[in-house]
PDB file of N, CA and C in Angstrom:
ATOM      1  N   UNK A1441      76.652-176.027-112.981  1.00 87.00           N
ATOM      2  CA  UNK A1441      77.478-174.872-112.769  1.00 87.00           C
ATOM      3  C   UNK A1441      78.188-174.452-114.058  1.00 87.00           C
ATOM      4  N   UNK A1442      78.575-175.410-114.879  1.00 91.00           N
ATOM      5  CA  UNK A1442      79.233-175.077-116.142  1.00 91.00           C
ATOM      6  C   UNK A1442      78.344-174.176-116.987  1.00 91.00           C
ATOM      7  N   UNK A1443      77.076-174.488-117.047  1.00 90.00           N
ATOM      8  CA  UNK A1443      76.153-173.659-117.825  1.00 90.00           C
ATOM      9  C   UNK A1443      76.102-172.231-117.285  1.00 90.00           C
ATOM     10  N   UNK A1444      76.128-172.082-115.964  1.00 88.00           N
ATOM     11  CA  UNK A1444      76.122-170.739-115.367  1.00 88.00           C
ATOM     12  C   UNK A1444      77.391-169.973-115.716  1.00 88.00           C
ATOM     13  N   UNK A1445      78.534-170.663-115.679  1.00 92.00           N
ATOM     14  CA  UNK A1445      79.793-170.015-116.021  1.00 92.00           C
ATOM     15  C   UNK A1445      79.803-169.555-117.469  1.00 92.00           C
ATOM     16  N   UNK A1446      79.378-170.424-118.371  1.00 93.00           N
ATOM     17  CA  UNK A1446      79.360-170.071-119.795  1.00 93.00           C
ATOM     18  C   UNK A1446      78.381-168.927-120.041  1.00 93.00           C
ATOM     19  N   UNK A1447      77.231-168.986-119.423  1.00 91.00           N
ATOM     20  CA  UNK A1447      76.233-167.930-119.599  1.00 91.00           C
ATOM     21  C   UNK A1447      76.716-166.588-119.051  1.00 91.00           C
ATOM     22  N   UNK A1448      77.647-166.627-118.105  1.00 91.00           N
ATOM     23  CA  UNK A1448      78.151-165.390-117.494  1.00 91.00           C
ATOM     24  C   UNK A1448      79.172-164.668-118.367  1.00 91.00           C
ATOM     25  N   UNK A1449      79.706-165.336-119.387  1.00 95.00           N
ATOM     26  CA  UNK A1449      80.708-164.699-120.248  1.00 95.00           C
ATOM     27  C   UNK A1449      80.008-163.629-121.074  1.00 95.00           C
ATOM     28  N   UNK A1450      80.359-162.368-120.857  1.00 94.00           N
ATOM     29  CA  UNK A1450      79.656-161.302-121.573  1.00 94.00           C
ATOM     30  C   UNK A1450      80.075-161.191-123.035  1.00 94.00           C
ATOM     31  N   UNK A1451      79.217-160.606-123.806  1.00 96.00           N
ATOM     32  CA  UNK A1451      79.506-160.318-125.209  1.00 96.00           C
ATOM     33  C   UNK A1451      80.809-159.527-125.286  1.00 96.00           C
ATOM     34  N   UNK A1452      81.657-159.898-126.230  1.00 97.00           N
ATOM     35  CA  UNK A1452      82.922-159.198-126.409  1.00 97.00           C
ATOM     36  C   UNK A1452      84.080-159.802-125.647  1.00 97.00           C
ATOM     37  N   UNK A1453      83.852-160.944-125.021  1.00 98.00           N
ATOM     38  CA  UNK A1453      84.900-161.619-124.260  1.00 98.00           C
ATOM     39  C   UNK A1453      84.877-163.113-124.553  1.00 98.00           C
ATOM     40  N   UNK A1454      85.954-163.779-124.157  1.00 98.00           N
ATOM     41  CA  UNK A1454      86.037-165.226-124.293  1.00 98.00           C
ATOM     42  C   UNK A1454      86.795-165.783-123.094  1.00 98.00           C
ATOM     43  N   UNK A1455      86.705-167.088-122.909  1.00 98.00           N
ATOM     44  CA  UNK A1455      87.500-167.782-121.914  1.00 98.00           C
ATOM     45  C   UNK A1455      87.928-169.113-122.511  1.00 98.00           C
ATOM     46  N   UNK A1456      88.681-169.877-121.770  1.00 98.00           N
ATOM     47  CA  UNK A1456      89.183-171.148-122.288  1.00 98.00           C
ATOM     48  C   UNK A1456      88.574-172.332-121.535  1.00 98.00           C
ATOM     49  N   UNK A1457      88.694-173.494-122.171  1.00 97.00           N
ATOM     50  CA  UNK A1457      88.245-174.724-121.534  1.00 97.00           C
ATOM     51  C   UNK A1457      88.994-174.929-120.214  1.00 97.00           C
ATOM     52  N   UNK A1458      90.289-174.600-120.214  1.00 97.00           N
ATOM     53  CA  UNK A1458      91.108-174.776-119.029  1.00 97.00           C
ATOM     54  C   UNK A1458      90.679-173.902-117.866  1.00 97.00           C
ATOM     55  N   UNK A1459      90.299-172.673-118.147  1.00 97.00           N
ATOM     56  CA  UNK A1459      89.828-171.769-117.092  1.00 97.00           C
ATOM     57  C   UNK A1459      88.560-172.331-116.462  1.00 97.00           C
ATOM     58  N   UNK A1460      87.633-172.774-117.293  1.00 96.00           N
ATOM     59  CA  UNK A1460      86.392-173.349-116.759  1.00 96.00           C
ATOM     60  C   UNK A1460      86.698-174.608-115.955  1.00 96.00           C
ATOM     61  N   UNK A1461      87.604-175.419-116.464  1.00 97.00           N
ATOM     62  CA  UNK A1461      87.980-176.645-115.758  1.00 97.00           C
ATOM     63  C   UNK A1461      88.587-176.325-114.396  1.00 97.00           C
ATOM     64  N   UNK A1462      89.432-175.302-114.352  1.00 96.00           N
ATOM     65  CA  UNK A1462      90.038-174.902-113.085  1.00 96.00           C
ATOM     66  C   UNK A1462      88.975-174.517-112.061  1.00 96.00           C
ATOM     67  N   UNK A1463      88.000-173.762-112.491  1.00 93.00           N
ATOM     68  CA  UNK A1463      86.931-173.344-111.582  1.00 93.00           C
ATOM     69  C   UNK A1463      86.080-174.513-111.103  1.00 93.00           C
ATOM     70  N   UNK A1464      85.949-175.510-111.960  1.00 94.00           N
ATOM     71  CA  UNK A1464      85.090-176.648-111.623  1.00 94.00           C
ATOM     72  C   UNK A1464      85.848-177.816-111.002  1.00 94.00           C
ATOM     73  N   UNK A1465      87.164-177.717-110.940  1.00 95.00           N
ATOM     74  CA  UNK A1465      87.956-178.793-110.363  1.00 95.00           C
ATOM     75  C   UNK A1465      87.967-180.038-111.214  1.00 95.00           C
ATOM     76  N   UNK A1466      88.016-179.856-112.529  1.00 96.00           N
ATOM     77  CA  UNK A1466      88.016-180.981-113.455  1.00 96.00           C
ATOM     78  C   UNK A1466      89.038-180.706-114.560  1.00 96.00           C
ATOM     79  N   UNK A1467      88.988-181.460-115.629  1.00 96.00           N
ATOM     80  CA  UNK A1467      89.919-181.284-116.732  1.00 96.00           C
ATOM     81  C   UNK A1467      89.300-180.557-117.914  1.00 96.00           C
ATOM     82  N   UNK A1468      90.152-179.941-118.712  1.00 95.00           N
ATOM     83  CA  UNK A1468      89.694-179.196-119.884  1.00 95.00           C
ATOM     84  C   UNK A1468      88.956-180.096-120.873  1.00 95.00           C
ATOM     85  N   UNK A1469      89.401-181.324-121.005  1.00 94.00           N
ATOM     86  CA  UNK A1469      88.720-182.244-121.943  1.00 94.00           C
ATOM     87  C   UNK A1469      87.307-182.565-121.479  1.00 94.00           C
ATOM     88  N   UNK A1470      87.134-182.679-120.184  1.00 94.00           N
ATOM     89  CA  UNK A1470      85.802-182.939-119.639  1.00 94.00           C
ATOM     90  C   UNK A1470      84.881-181.774-119.982  1.00 94.00           C
ATOM     91  N   UNK A1471      85.386-180.567-119.804  1.00 95.00           N
ATOM     92  CA  UNK A1471      84.598-179.372-120.127  1.00 95.00           C
ATOM     93  C   UNK A1471      84.284-179.353-121.615  1.00 95.00           C
ATOM     94  N   UNK A1472      85.296-179.624-122.459  1.00 92.00           N
ATOM     95  CA  UNK A1472      85.087-179.627-123.903  1.00 92.00           C
ATOM     96  C   UNK A1472      84.052-180.648-124.330  1.00 92.00           C
ATOM     97  N   UNK A1473      84.119-181.829-123.757  1.00 91.00           N
ATOM     98  CA  UNK A1473      83.152-182.872-124.088  1.00 91.00           C
ATOM     99  C   UNK A1473      81.748-182.445-123.684  1.00 91.00           C
ATOM    100  N   UNK A1474      81.623-181.890-122.498  1.00 91.00           N
ATOM    101  CA  UNK A1474      80.300-181.445-122.022  1.00 91.00           C
ATOM    102  C   UNK A1474      79.738-180.340-122.904  1.00 91.00           C
ATOM    103  N   UNK A1475      80.581-179.389-123.289  1.00 90.00           N
ATOM    104  CA  UNK A1475      80.100-178.304-124.136  1.00 90.00           C
ATOM    105  C   UNK A1475      79.743-178.793-125.537  1.00 90.00           C
ATOM    106  N   UNK A1476      80.454-179.806-126.011  1.00 85.00           N
ATOM    107  CA  UNK A1476      80.169-180.302-127.363  1.00 85.00           C
ATOM    108  C   UNK A1476      78.879-181.106-127.431  1.00 85.00           C
ATOM    109  N   UNK A1477      78.381-181.538-126.277  1.00 78.00           N
ATOM    110  CA  UNK A1477      77.146-182.317-126.270  1.00 78.00           C
ATOM    111  C   UNK A1477      75.955-181.520-125.766  1.00 78.00           C
ATOM    112  N   UNK A1478      76.108-180.224-125.642  1.00 73.00           N
ATOM    113  CA  UNK A1478      74.994-179.405-125.185  1.00 73.00           C
ATOM    114  C   UNK A1478      75.473-178.137-124.520  1.00 73.00           C
ATOM    115  N   UNK A1479      76.326-177.432-125.215  1.00 72.00           N
ATOM    116  CA  UNK A1479      76.922-176.231-124.654  1.00 72.00           C
ATOM    117  C   UNK A1479      75.965-175.085-124.459  1.00 72.00           C
ATOM    118  N   UNK A1480      74.919-175.038-125.242  1.00 76.00           N
ATOM    119  CA  UNK A1480      73.943-173.974-125.091  1.00 76.00           C
ATOM    120  C   UNK A1480      74.460-172.628-125.546  1.00 76.00           C
ATOM    121  N   UNK A1481      73.678-171.606-125.307  1.00 82.00           N
ATOM    122  CA  UNK A1481      74.051-170.258-125.743  1.00 82.00           C
ATOM    123  C   UNK A1481      75.365-169.815-125.102  1.00 82.00           C
ATOM    124  N   UNK A1482      76.204-169.228-125.880  1.00 91.00           N
ATOM    125  CA  UNK A1482      77.468-168.714-125.372  1.00 91.00           C
ATOM    126  C   UNK A1482      78.619-169.686-125.419  1.00 91.00           C
ATOM    127  N   UNK A1483      78.384-170.938-125.768  1.00 93.00           N
ATOM    128  CA  UNK A1483      79.468-171.922-125.809  1.00 93.00           C
ATOM    129  C   UNK A1483      80.539-171.528-126.826  1.00 93.00           C
ATOM    130  N   UNK A1484      80.173-170.738-127.808  1.00 95.00           N
ATOM    131  CA  UNK A1484      81.154-170.287-128.805  1.00 95.00           C
ATOM    132  C   UNK A1484      82.170-169.322-128.197  1.00 95.00           C
ATOM    133  N   UNK A1485      81.910-168.821-127.012  1.00 97.00           N
ATOM    134  CA  UNK A1485      82.847-167.921-126.330  1.00 97.00           C
ATOM    135  C   UNK A1485      83.900-168.692-125.541  1.00 97.00           C
ATOM    136  N   UNK A1486      83.885-170.008-125.627  1.00 97.00           N
ATOM    137  CA  UNK A1486      84.878-170.852-124.963  1.00 97.00           C
ATOM    138  C   UNK A1486      85.817-171.381-126.046  1.00 97.00           C
ATOM    139  N   UNK A1487      87.085-170.991-125.929  1.00 97.00           N
ATOM    140  CA  UNK A1487      88.089-171.324-126.932  1.00 97.00           C
ATOM    141  C   UNK A1487      89.231-172.108-126.289  1.00 97.00           C
ATOM    142  N   UNK A1488      90.152-172.531-127.127  1.00 97.00           N
ATOM    143  CA  UNK A1488      91.376-173.162-126.618  1.00 97.00           C
ATOM    144  C   UNK A1488      92.213-172.084-125.932  1.00 97.00           C
ATOM    145  N   UNK A1489      93.169-172.475-125.119  1.00 97.00           N
ATOM    146  CA  UNK A1489      93.977-171.528-124.349  1.00 97.00           C
ATOM    147  C   UNK A1489      94.687-170.507-125.229  1.00 97.00           C
ATOM    148  N   UNK A1490      95.027-170.886-126.450  1.00 98.00           N
ATOM    149  CA  UNK A1490      95.731-169.960-127.347  1.00 98.00           C
ATOM    150  C   UNK A1490      94.785-169.048-128.125  1.00 98.00           C
ATOM    151  N   UNK A1491      93.487-169.124-127.845  1.00 98.00           N
ATOM    152  CA  UNK A1491      92.512-168.270-128.519  1.00 98.00           C
ATOM    153  C   UNK A1491      91.982-168.825-129.821  1.00 98.00           C
ATOM    154  N   UNK A1492      92.317-170.058-130.117  1.00 97.00           N
ATOM    155  CA  UNK A1492      91.812-170.674-131.346  1.00 97.00           C
ATOM    156  C   UNK A1492      90.538-171.466-131.056  1.00 97.00           C
ATOM    157  N   UNK A1493      89.766-171.675-132.101  1.00 95.00           N
ATOM    158  CA  UNK A1493      88.529-172.447-131.985  1.00 95.00           C
ATOM    159  C   UNK A1493      88.889-173.926-132.005  1.00 95.00           C
ATOM    160  N   UNK A1494      88.339-174.683-131.099  1.00 93.00           N
ATOM    161  CA  UNK A1494      88.592-176.119-131.046  1.00 93.00           C
ATOM    162  C   UNK A1494      88.090-176.796-132.315  1.00 93.00           C
ATOM    163  N   UNK A1495      88.874-177.720-132.817  1.00 89.00           N
ATOM    164  CA  UNK A1495      88.477-178.477-134.010  1.00 89.00           C
ATOM    165  C   UNK A1495      87.194-179.264-133.749  1.00 89.00           C
ATOM    166  N   UNK A1496      86.924-179.584-132.496  1.00 85.00           N
ATOM    167  CA  UNK A1496      85.727-180.348-132.151  1.00 85.00           C
ATOM    168  C   UNK A1496      84.482-179.500-131.927  1.00 85.00           C
ATOM    169  N   UNK A1497      84.619-178.183-132.055  1.00 88.00           N
ATOM    170  CA  UNK A1497      83.454-177.330-131.814  1.00 88.00           C
ATOM    171  C   UNK A1497      82.436-177.509-132.932  1.00 88.00           C
ATOM    172  N   UNK A1498      81.169-177.590-132.530  1.00 84.00           N
ATOM    173  CA  UNK A1498      80.080-177.574-133.508  1.00 84.00           C
ATOM    174  C   UNK A1498      78.888-176.870-132.864  1.00 84.00           C
ATOM    175  N   UNK A1499      78.111-176.264-133.707  1.00 85.00           N
ATOM    176  CA  UNK A1499      76.955-175.511-133.227  1.00 85.00           C
ATOM    177  C   UNK A1499      75.853-176.445-132.737  1.00 85.00           C
ATOM    178  N   UNK A1500      75.214-176.077-131.644  1.00 81.00           N
ATOM    179  CA  UNK A1500      74.048-176.840-131.196  1.00 81.00           C
ATOM    180  C   UNK A1500      72.847-176.518-132.087  1.00 81.00           C
ATOM    181  N   UNK A1501      72.883-175.344-132.716  1.00 81.00           N
ATOM    182  CA  UNK A1501      71.845-174.952-133.676  1.00 81.00           C
ATOM    183  C   UNK A1501      72.347-175.293-135.078  1.00 81.00           C
ATOM    184  N   UNK A1502      71.796-176.312-135.719  1.00 83.00           N
ATOM    185  CA  UNK A1502      72.299-176.724-137.036  1.00 83.00           C
ATOM    186  C   UNK A1502      72.072-175.687-138.135  1.00 83.00           C
ATOM    187  N   UNK A1503      71.282-174.664-137.850  1.00 89.00           N
ATOM    188  CA  UNK A1503      70.994-173.643-138.860  1.00 89.00           C
ATOM    189  C   UNK A1503      71.958-172.455-138.788  1.00 89.00           C
ATOM    190  N   UNK A1504      72.861-172.467-137.810  1.00 88.00           N
ATOM    191  CA  UNK A1504      73.837-171.378-137.686  1.00 88.00           C
ATOM    192  C   UNK A1504      74.859-171.499-138.809  1.00 88.00           C
ATOM    193  N   UNK A1505      75.014-170.449-139.577  1.00 92.00           N
ATOM    194  CA  UNK A1505      75.928-170.482-140.727  1.00 92.00           C
ATOM    195  C   UNK A1505      77.182-169.644-140.508  1.00 92.00           C
ATOM    196  N   UNK A1506      77.176-168.806-139.482  1.00 94.00           N
ATOM    197  CA  UNK A1506      78.348-167.975-139.221  1.00 94.00           C
ATOM    198  C   UNK A1506      79.421-168.771-138.488  1.00 94.00           C
ATOM    199  N   UNK A1507      80.663-168.351-138.652  1.00 94.00           N
ATOM    200  CA  UNK A1507      81.755-168.989-137.920  1.00 94.00           C
ATOM    201  C   UNK A1507      81.843-168.382-136.523  1.00 94.00           C
ATOM    202  N   UNK A1508      82.521-169.085-135.635  1.00 95.00           N
ATOM    203  CA  UNK A1508      82.748-168.568-134.290  1.00 95.00           C
ATOM    204  C   UNK A1508      83.469-167.228-134.391  1.00 95.00           C
ATOM    205  N   UNK A1509      84.452-167.158-135.247  1.00 96.00           N
ATOM    206  CA  UNK A1509      85.205-165.910-135.399  1.00 96.00           C
ATOM    207  C   UNK A1509      84.286-164.763-135.846  1.00 96.00           C
ATOM    208  N   UNK A1510      83.428-165.026-136.799  1.00 96.00           N
ATOM    209  CA  UNK A1510      82.520-163.976-137.276  1.00 96.00           C
ATOM    210  C   UNK A1510      81.650-163.437-136.142  1.00 96.00           C
ATOM    211  N   UNK A1511      81.143-164.331-135.322  1.00 96.00           N
ATOM    212  CA  UNK A1511      80.275-163.898-134.228  1.00 96.00           C
ATOM    213  C   UNK A1511      81.075-163.135-133.171  1.00 96.00           C
ATOM    214  N   UNK A1512      82.228-163.674-132.792  1.00 97.00           N
ATOM    215  CA  UNK A1512      83.035-162.987-131.791  1.00 97.00           C
ATOM    216  C   UNK A1512      83.488-161.613-132.298  1.00 97.00           C
ATOM    217  N   UNK A1513      83.859-161.518-133.560  1.00 98.00           N
ATOM    218  CA  UNK A1513      84.243-160.221-134.114  1.00 98.00           C
ATOM    219  C   UNK A1513      83.068-159.252-134.108  1.00 98.00           C
ATOM    220  N   UNK A1514      81.866-159.747-134.374  1.00 98.00           N
ATOM    221  CA  UNK A1514      80.693-158.874-134.343  1.00 98.00           C
ATOM    222  C   UNK A1514      80.421-158.364-132.934  1.00 98.00           C
ATOM    223  N   UNK A1515      80.916-159.084-131.929  1.00 98.00           N
ATOM    224  CA  UNK A1515      80.775-158.675-130.529  1.00 98.00           C
ATOM    225  C   UNK A1515      81.923-157.775-130.073  1.00 98.00           C
ATOM    226  N   UNK A1516      82.941-157.613-130.930  1.00 98.00           N
ATOM    227  CA  UNK A1516      84.049-156.737-130.586  1.00 98.00           C
ATOM    228  C   UNK A1516      85.363-157.417-130.269  1.00 98.00           C
ATOM    229  N   UNK A1517      85.405-158.745-130.278  1.00 98.00           N
ATOM    230  CA  UNK A1517      86.652-159.462-130.020  1.00 98.00           C
ATOM    231  C   UNK A1517      87.541-159.335-131.254  1.00 98.00           C
ATOM    232  N   UNK A1518      88.786-158.956-131.048  1.00 98.00           N
ATOM    233  CA  UNK A1518      89.737-158.842-132.144  1.00 98.00           C
ATOM    234  C   UNK A1518      90.568-160.115-132.236  1.00 98.00           C
ATOM    235  N   UNK A1519      91.018-160.428-133.433  1.00 98.00           N
ATOM    236  CA  UNK A1519      91.812-161.621-133.684  1.00 98.00           C
ATOM    237  C   UNK A1519      93.177-161.247-134.236  1.00 98.00           C
ATOM    238  N   UNK A1520      94.143-162.120-134.019  1.00 96.00           N
ATOM    239  CA  UNK A1520      95.487-161.933-134.550  1.00 96.00           C
ATOM    240  C   UNK A1520      95.505-162.385-136.006  1.00 96.00           C
ATOM    241  N   UNK A1521      96.612-162.120-136.666  1.00 92.00           N
ATOM    242  CA  UNK A1521      96.781-162.588-138.040  1.00 92.00           C
ATOM    243  C   UNK A1521      96.769-164.103-138.140  1.00 92.00           C
ATOM    244  N   UNK A1522      97.089-164.782-137.042  1.00 94.00           N
ATOM    245  CA  UNK A1522      97.080-166.249-137.013  1.00 94.00           C
ATOM    246  C   UNK A1522      95.690-166.807-136.747  1.00 94.00           C
ATOM    247  N   UNK A1523      94.690-165.921-136.632  1.00 94.00           N
ATOM    248  CA  UNK A1523      93.321-166.384-136.426  1.00 94.00           C
ATOM    249  C   UNK A1523      92.977-166.738-135.000  1.00 94.00           C
ATOM    250  N   UNK A1524      93.711-166.174-134.060  1.00 98.00           N
ATOM    251  CA  UNK A1524      93.438-166.440-132.642  1.00 98.00           C
ATOM    252  C   UNK A1524      92.843-165.201-131.984  1.00 98.00           C
ATOM    253  N   UNK A1525      91.882-165.425-131.105  1.00 98.00           N
ATOM    254  CA  UNK A1525      91.294-164.310-130.353  1.00 98.00           C
ATOM    255  C   UNK A1525      92.385-163.692-129.488  1.00 98.00           C
ATOM    256  N   UNK A1526      92.415-162.387-129.476  1.00 98.00           N
ATOM    257  CA  UNK A1526      93.455-161.685-128.705  1.00 98.00           C
ATOM    258  C   UNK A1526      93.267-161.919-127.207  1.00 98.00           C
ATOM    259  N   UNK A1527      94.383-162.128-126.504  1.00 97.00           N
ATOM    260  CA  UNK A1527      94.307-162.452-125.078  1.00 97.00           C
ATOM    261  C   UNK A1527      93.734-161.342-124.211  1.00 97.00           C
ATOM    262  N   UNK A1528      93.770-160.100-124.662  1.00 97.00           N
ATOM    263  CA  UNK A1528      93.222-159.030-123.819  1.00 97.00           C
ATOM    264  C   UNK A1528      91.706-159.116-123.674  1.00 97.00           C
ATOM    265  N   UNK A1529      91.061-159.972-124.457  1.00 98.00           N
ATOM    266  CA  UNK A1529      89.612-160.180-124.355  1.00 98.00           C
ATOM    267  C   UNK A1529      89.281-161.447-123.562  1.00 98.00           C
ATOM    268  N   UNK A1530      90.305-162.102-123.068  1.00 98.00           N
ATOM    269  CA  UNK A1530      90.134-163.371-122.348  1.00 98.00           C
ATOM    270  C   UNK A1530      89.819-163.127-120.885  1.00 98.00           C
ATOM    271  N   UNK A1531      88.838-163.852-120.376  1.00 97.00           N
ATOM    272  CA  UNK A1531      88.488-163.810-118.956  1.00 97.00           C
ATOM    273  C   UNK A1531      89.158-164.981-118.251  1.00 97.00           C
ATOM    274  N   UNK A1532      89.794-164.688-117.145  1.00 96.00           N
ATOM    275  CA  UNK A1532      90.421-165.717-116.326  1.00 96.00           C
ATOM    276  C   UNK A1532      89.498-166.170-115.214  1.00 96.00           C
ATOM    277  N   UNK A1533      89.992-167.058-114.372  1.00 94.00           N
ATOM    278  CA  UNK A1533      89.158-167.572-113.278  1.00 94.00           C
ATOM    279  C   UNK A1533      88.615-166.477-112.366  1.00 94.00           C
ATOM    280  N   UNK A1534      89.461-165.532-111.979  1.00 93.00           N
ATOM    281  CA  UNK A1534      89.008-164.472-111.068  1.00 93.00           C
ATOM    282  C   UNK A1534      87.937-163.602-111.723  1.00 93.00           C
ATOM    283  N   UNK A1535      88.082-163.371-113.031  1.00 94.00           N
ATOM    284  CA  UNK A1535      87.078-162.576-113.741  1.00 94.00           C
ATOM    285  C   UNK A1535      85.716-163.256-113.697  1.00 94.00           C
ATOM    286  N   UNK A1536      85.705-164.566-113.959  1.00 93.00           N
ATOM    287  CA  UNK A1536      84.438-165.295-113.941  1.00 93.00           C
ATOM    288  C   UNK A1536      83.869-165.399-112.532  1.00 93.00           C
ATOM    289  N   UNK A1537      84.748-165.580-111.561  1.00 89.00           N
ATOM    290  CA  UNK A1537      84.275-165.603-110.172  1.00 89.00           C
ATOM    291  C   UNK A1537      83.605-164.290-109.824  1.00 89.00           C
ATOM    292  N   UNK A1538      84.222-163.191-110.247  1.00 90.00           N
ATOM    293  CA  UNK A1538      83.635-161.875-109.975  1.00 90.00           C
ATOM    294  C   UNK A1538      82.272-161.729-110.647  1.00 90.00           C
ATOM    295  N   UNK A1539      82.166-162.222-111.878  1.00 88.00           N
ATOM    296  CA  UNK A1539      80.893-162.108-112.596  1.00 88.00           C
ATOM    297  C   UNK A1539      79.778-162.876-111.904  1.00 88.00           C
ATOM    298  N   UNK A1540      80.119-164.002-111.327  1.00 84.00           N
ATOM    299  CA  UNK A1540      79.101-164.824-110.664  1.00 84.00           C
ATOM    300  C   UNK A1540      79.117-164.682-109.150  1.00 84.00           C
ATOM    301  N   UNK A1541      80.099-163.932-108.651  1.00 79.00           N
ATOM    302  CA  UNK A1541      80.237-163.744-107.221  1.00 79.00           C
ATOM    303  C   UNK A1541      80.325-165.090-106.504  1.00 79.00           C
ATOM    304  N   UNK A1542      81.235-165.896-106.994  1.00 58.00           N
ATOM    305  CA  UNK A1542      81.441-167.216-106.406  1.00 58.00           C
ATOM    306  C   UNK A1542      82.922-167.401-106.115  1.00 58.00           C
ATOM    307  N   UNK A1543      83.237-168.442-105.432  1.00 48.00           N
ATOM    308  CA  UNK A1543      84.634-168.838-105.241  1.00 48.00           C
ATOM    309  C   UNK A1543      84.849-170.147-105.970  1.00 48.00           C
ATOM    310  N   UNK A1544      86.081-170.459-106.280  1.00 47.00           N
ATOM    311  CA  UNK A1544      86.388-171.713-106.961  1.00 47.00           C
ATOM    312  C   UNK A1544      85.908-172.902-106.134  1.00 47.00           C
ATOM    313  N   UNK A1545      86.061-172.826-104.823  1.00 48.00           N
ATOM    314  CA  UNK A1545      85.624-173.929-103.964  1.00 48.00           C
ATOM    315  C   UNK A1545      84.118-174.103-104.035  1.00 48.00           C
ATOM    316  N   UNK A1546      83.380-173.002-104.059  1.00 53.00           N
ATOM    317  CA  UNK A1546      81.910-173.094-104.136  1.00 53.00           C
ATOM    318  C   UNK A1546      81.487-173.679-105.479  1.00 53.00           C
ATOM    319  N   UNK A1547      82.181-173.316-106.545  1.00 51.00           N
ATOM    320  CA  UNK A1547      81.853-173.851-107.874  1.00 51.00           C
ATOM    321  C   UNK A1547      82.072-175.351-107.895  1.00 51.00           C
ATOM    322  N   UNK A1548      83.176-175.795-107.315  1.00 52.00           N
ATOM    323  CA  UNK A1548      83.487-177.218-107.286  1.00 52.00           C
ATOM    324  C   UNK A1548      82.443-177.977-106.476  1.00 52.00           C
ATOM    325  N   UNK A1549      82.107-177.471-105.321  1.00 57.00           N
ATOM    326  CA  UNK A1549      81.132-178.143-104.460  1.00 57.00           C
ATOM    327  C   UNK A1549      79.760-178.222-105.124  1.00 57.00           C
ATOM    328  N   UNK A1550      79.359-177.156-105.809  1.00 55.00           N
ATOM    329  CA  UNK A1550      78.055-177.153-106.464  1.00 55.00           C
ATOM    330  C   UNK A1550      78.011-178.167-107.608  1.00 55.00           C
ATOM    331  N   UNK A1551      79.117-178.323-108.320  1.00 54.00           N
ATOM    332  CA  UNK A1551      79.180-179.247-109.449  1.00 54.00           C
ATOM    333  C   UNK A1551      79.086-180.700-108.981  1.00 54.00           C
ATOM    334  N   UNK A1552      79.567-180.974-107.788  1.00 54.00           N
ATOM    335  CA  UNK A1552      79.578-182.355-107.255  1.00 54.00           C
ATOM    336  C   UNK A1552      78.202-182.707-106.895  1.00 54.00           C
TER     337      UNK A1552
END
C-alpha cells in the first residue's frame, strides 16, 4: 500500500513521512526506513513534516545527479528561503485518500 500511496502523489506536490504513516497506521520512521530501502519512483516527493529533505534520503537510481529540490522545483513546487518545500504544495491524509479513493482504515487493513 505504501507504494500505491507514493505513486499517487502527483507532480508538483509533496507529502510527509508522518502523513503516510498516519494512513498506514504505523510510524514515520517505519515509512522512512521502507522508502530508503526501495522507495521507487516518486519517493523524492516524500519529505519531512517541515518540508525539508531527510538527511537519510538517497536515490534508488545511482545515476541520478539532480537534487530532490531541483526535481521538485522543475515540477512546480516552490521552496522557502530556508530550503523547505512550501506547505501549500503539501498533500495531507484526506488528499491522498481522495487520490486513491480509499479510507485510512482500508489502507491499514490492506497493509496488514
